[in-house]
Amino acid sequence: MIRVLIAIFFLLPFLLVGCGSQSTTSQCEYCHAGLELASDTHQNCIDCHGGDETLTDKKAAHASMYGPRNPSAPKFWEKTCGKCHQYQLDRVRSNLMLTNTGFIKNIRLTWEGGEEYLYATQDQKLYDAQGNPVEHHSVLKLRNLAGELYRKYCSLCHVGMESHRSWKASHASGCAACHFPFNENGTYQGNDLAMKNKWPHSASHQMEPLPTNEVCFRCHNRSGRIALSYQGMNDGNNGLVPVNNGFPGPELISGARNVTHIQGDIHFDKGMDCIDCHTSRDVMGDGYAYENMYQQTEVACEDCHGSGDEGPRYEVVERENHDAVRESRNYQRQVKTGDKLVLTSKGRPYSNVFYQDGKIVVVGKRDGQEHISKQIAATPEHTIVGHERMECYACHSAAVPQCFGCHTQYDQSQKGMDFVRGRETRGKFSETEDYRSLYPFSLALDQRGKIAPMTPGCQTFVTVLDRRGNVQKEEYVANFRGKQQLRFAPFYSHNTALKAVSCRECHADPAFLGFGQHVVAGQSVESTLICEKSDELPLDGFMVMKQGEVQSFSAVVREHSRPLNEHEVRRALMVNQCLVCHDDPKDAIYQQALDYDQIDRCLQRVTPDR
Amino acid sequence: MTRLTVAFSALLLIVSVTPVLAAPCQQCHEVTVSGVHQGIACQECHGAQGNLGNPGIADNRGLGCVECHADTGMIFSHAMSRRTAEQEFCQRSWGRADTTFYATNCQQCHVASCADCHGSGHAMTTPDTHRCQTCHQGYFVGWDFSGRAPREDSVRYQRGPRSHDQYYLKMRPDVHAEAGLDCSDCHTMASFLDGKVSAKSCRDCHDVNPDIIEHGIAAHLENMECVSCHASWAAQEYATYYVETINSSNRAYFRVKPTGNERYVKSSYLKRQDLPPLGVNEEGRVAPIRPQFQAYYSKVVDNQPQGEENQRLASEWKVFTPHTIRRGTALCDQCHGNARRFILEPLEQRIYRPDRDGLGIDSLWRAEGQRVVNGSFMPPARFERMSQKTPEYSRGYVKKWQDFLKKDAASSKP
C-alpha cells in the first residue's frame, strides 16, 4: 500500500499534466489574445477544447474542436471535463437536474402520461440509493402529451441543454451551465476582442467554481420560483409596470414576465447564497438516481437550527482527504482536520457549517462571512404539543407563491419547437392562468407526513385542438389516483421569515387549512374565488365545509401526503377557544394536550377587567 | 335643385300640418314599437314636426321623453351623465400630466340618452342588470354583483368566461343576484331623481336578528355598515398605471389588454379580489374602502421616457359598497387585531415592497401619504380600542367558535 502511495506521489506532477501543462506559443493565444484563463489549473486551451493549436488557418485549427463553443456540453464531456473530473461527471450523470426524471414524472401525473417506465432526458442505466439498478427511457420515446410538453416547454431549463434566447434565463449546457455563467443576454464581455459581444457565450472565459445566485436564477425562476422568492422578487399578478426607461418594468425576465419586489428570505437578507445551504450533492447529485428533487436534496432546516427536541449533529474531520477538504478548496474558508462539521439530514457533513465554541456557524462559501445559526431545541414555542408534526416553514414562511388555474392549450394545427429533437414539429403549446397569491397559504401533510405549506401542483386544465383546429379536449382535468381532480403539492417557498405566522393568524383563518378565501355562514365555509368548473368549489383551496361536514376534493401529490381530515381540521380550529386569551406561543398551557372542558370553567369565572 | 327644394318644402308643409298620423311614418320607416309605448303615435316621442330623430338624447335634455316623464330630464344633471367626480379626479391626477386624458380614456361610460339604459331602438324597457353593467363593469361596482372580478391586465390572464367584451375572474355572486334580483330592485329611477344612490338600504328589507352573536354586539350595529361584514370579497386595484406612448414601438412590449385608443397603455401593480380593507365613512362608521385610484403616469416619446417616469399623481382611496353580499361573514380575527385590514400594516410585516419598486409608498396597506376622499382611514387609536380582548369579547369569541364547530366531545380529545 505504502509503495502504491509513493508511486502516486511521484507520478502526481505527470498525472496533472493533462489538466495544467503550460503551453509556450499556441496559435490559439495569438488569435484570442486577452482571453481569460479558465483558471490557474486550466491553462492549456486544447486540453479542454480540442482543435489544433499549431495551425494558423482558423477553419483547419477549429476543425477538431469539441464544440466549437462549449467543450463541457454532454456530447463531449467525457473527453473534456470528465477526463479529469470523473467523480463529478458520474454524479452529474445521475443528477435530477440532468436526468429531469422527477420533472418528467410529475408532468406525466398531470397529463395522464403513462406510468410504465421512468423517463429521462436520455436512455440511461443508473443505481438508486439502495443500490438497485434503475433504467431510464429517453423522453423521445414518450409519445403523448406529457412528452410533448416536456420537449416543447420544460426541457429548456435542463442543464444538459443550452438555452440562449431568454432574457436573464439563458445558460450553457453541461458543466458550463453552472460554472461558466451567462449574463442577461448571453454575450461575451471579456478581454478577447475576437469574441467580444459575441452570442451566445458565457460572459467571461473565467471559470466560476462557486455558482452565484444569478446562476440558480437562470432556471429556478418559473413554476416554484424559488430563486425569485429567495431574493425577494415576485412575478405575476402584475401587468409589466412600473415602467423602467421606457420599457416594461421594473425588471423584465424571460417569457415577457416582470418582477416586482417582496420581502426577501431571511437567509438572503443576511447575505447567504443558494450554495451556502445547498451542498454540492444537492445540486450536482450524489451518484444515485432519485425520482424527485426532495429525495436528492439533503439540506433541512433542522440541520443548522435543531428541532424541538434535538440540536444539530456534527462529525470531526479526521482525514486530510475528507470530501469536505477537497470541496472547500475554492471557499474563503477551507476545511481542515480537526474541524467539527455539521451533518445534513442525510448524515453527511456540510463543507461550510461548523460546530465551534458551542455554536453553529455557517460560513459563506464565496465571501467567508460567518452566520451564527439560532438554536431552537427546548424553546417553549417550538415544543407545542401537536406542532411536532409541523415543518419549520409551515410557520416561518413569509409568503408562498401560488399560481391558481393553469390553462394549457395544445394546438396541433400549428408547429412548435421541440427542443430535445432540435426542430419544429406539429403541435404548439400556449398557457394562460387565473390568479396568483402570496399570502395566506394552505397547509396539508407532505411526503414526510408533516404539515407543510401547499401550492397548486398543478391545477392544469388541458385543451387539445386537432390538426384542423377542432377541439378534442376542452379544459380537461386529468385523472390522478383514479379520479379527475386538481392537485396541490407540498412546497418550501424559499421565503423564510424570522417572524413566524402568528398562532391566531393561522388557527383562526380557515384559508390556512385549505379552504381558500371564504366567508363563514353558520357551520359552512363558503369559498369566494370559485373554480370555473363548479359553482361551489374554491380555486384557491382544496377543502369545503358544509353544515359542519368537512370534505377535500383536490389531491395532494407525493406519497404519504394528504389534506387534513375532518378531525384534524376541527382540532386546529378548536384551539381558538384557548388562543383568544392565551395568545403567547410560549404559554405553558400549550406544553400539554389541551383540555377543552377547562374553557367552560374559564367562561363562568368572573374575570376582572384588564 | 330648386325644384327639389320646393318639393321638399311642400312635403314638410304637409307633414307639419297633418295631425297625428302614424301610418305615413311607417310607410317609410319599418318600425315596430314594443313594450309600454306600443300604442303611442310616433310624433308623441319624435315631436310634432318629426324633428326629434333621437328623442331621448342629452343634447335636448330628453325632450321627447320628458314631455310625459316629467322631471326625468334631470338625469342629465345626475352623476351618471355628468360624472363630475370622475372629471375632478382626472383633473387632479392624470389630467395634470395630460389635459386630454379624460377625453381620451374616460369618455366611453356616461349616460347620453334615455335609451342608453331603457332599451334599444323601439323596445323600451326597464334596464336589467346586464344593461347596467355595460358601464358598471370592470373595476366599477356592479359587475361584482354577478360574481365577476376584473382580471390582471397582462394577456397571460386574459382568459375564461367573458361578459361585456371583457374576460372576468369567476367569483361567488351576490346573494341578491342569486335570488334573481336586478339592480333596479334597489336602484330605482325615483331614487336617482331624488339624488340618492339607492331606494333601499339593507335595513329597509332586513331586520337585525339579535340572536346572531355578532348582531348581539351593540358596538357592531352602532359603529359599522352592514356591508363591512357582509361583503364577501371586493375588486381591489393597487397602483394604476397609464403609460402615454407616442411614436414608440416599445408599446408592443407591454403585453396587456388594449385600452381602446392608440396612445395609452393601462396596467396595474397588483390586483386582489379578497376581503376589502376597512376605513371610516363620512358618518363615522366602519365601511369598506379601496384604492381608487393610486394613479401613476409615464410618457414615452420615440421610445424614450419623457420627464419623470412613474410619476405618482394621486394616492386616493374611496369608501365604497361592494355588491358581493353573502349571509356569511369573515371570522372575528379578520378585523380584530388585523392591522393590515385597516391600512395600518406594520413595516416589519410587509410582504410586498412597493418602496423598492419606486411607488413612493412604503406599503400598499399603510395610510401614510394616501387619503380617503369620502371618509378617512381608521384612526390607530380606534383600531387599538376595537382590538382589545375584553372579557365580553373573549366570551363572544369562544361562543362564536363553539357555534361554528358545534362543540362535540370527540373533537376535544387530543
PDB file of C-alpha atoms in Angstrom, chain A residues 15 17 34 127 222 279 343 457 504 593:
ATOM      1  CA  LEU A  15      -0.718  12.925 -13.940  1.00  0.00           C
ATOM      2  CA  VAL A  17      -0.034  17.459 -16.954  1.00  0.00           C
ATOM      3  CA  GLY A  34      -6.665  38.734 -23.990  1.00  0.00           C
ATOM      4  CA  TYR A 127     -28.465   2.989  -9.495  1.00  0.00           C
ATOM      5  CA  ARG A 222     -40.532  29.570 -13.054  1.00  0.00           C
ATOM      6  CA  THR A 279     -24.461  21.138  -0.790  1.00  0.00           C
ATOM      7  CA  LEU A 343     -24.291  16.992   9.303  1.00  0.00           C
ATOM      8  CA  GLY A 457     -49.072  21.486  -8.304  1.00  0.00           C
ATOM      9  CA  ARG A 504     -54.143  33.318  15.625  1.00  0.00           C
ATOM     10  CA  ALA A 593     -52.630  18.452  25.357  1.00  0.00           C
TER      11      ALA A 593
END
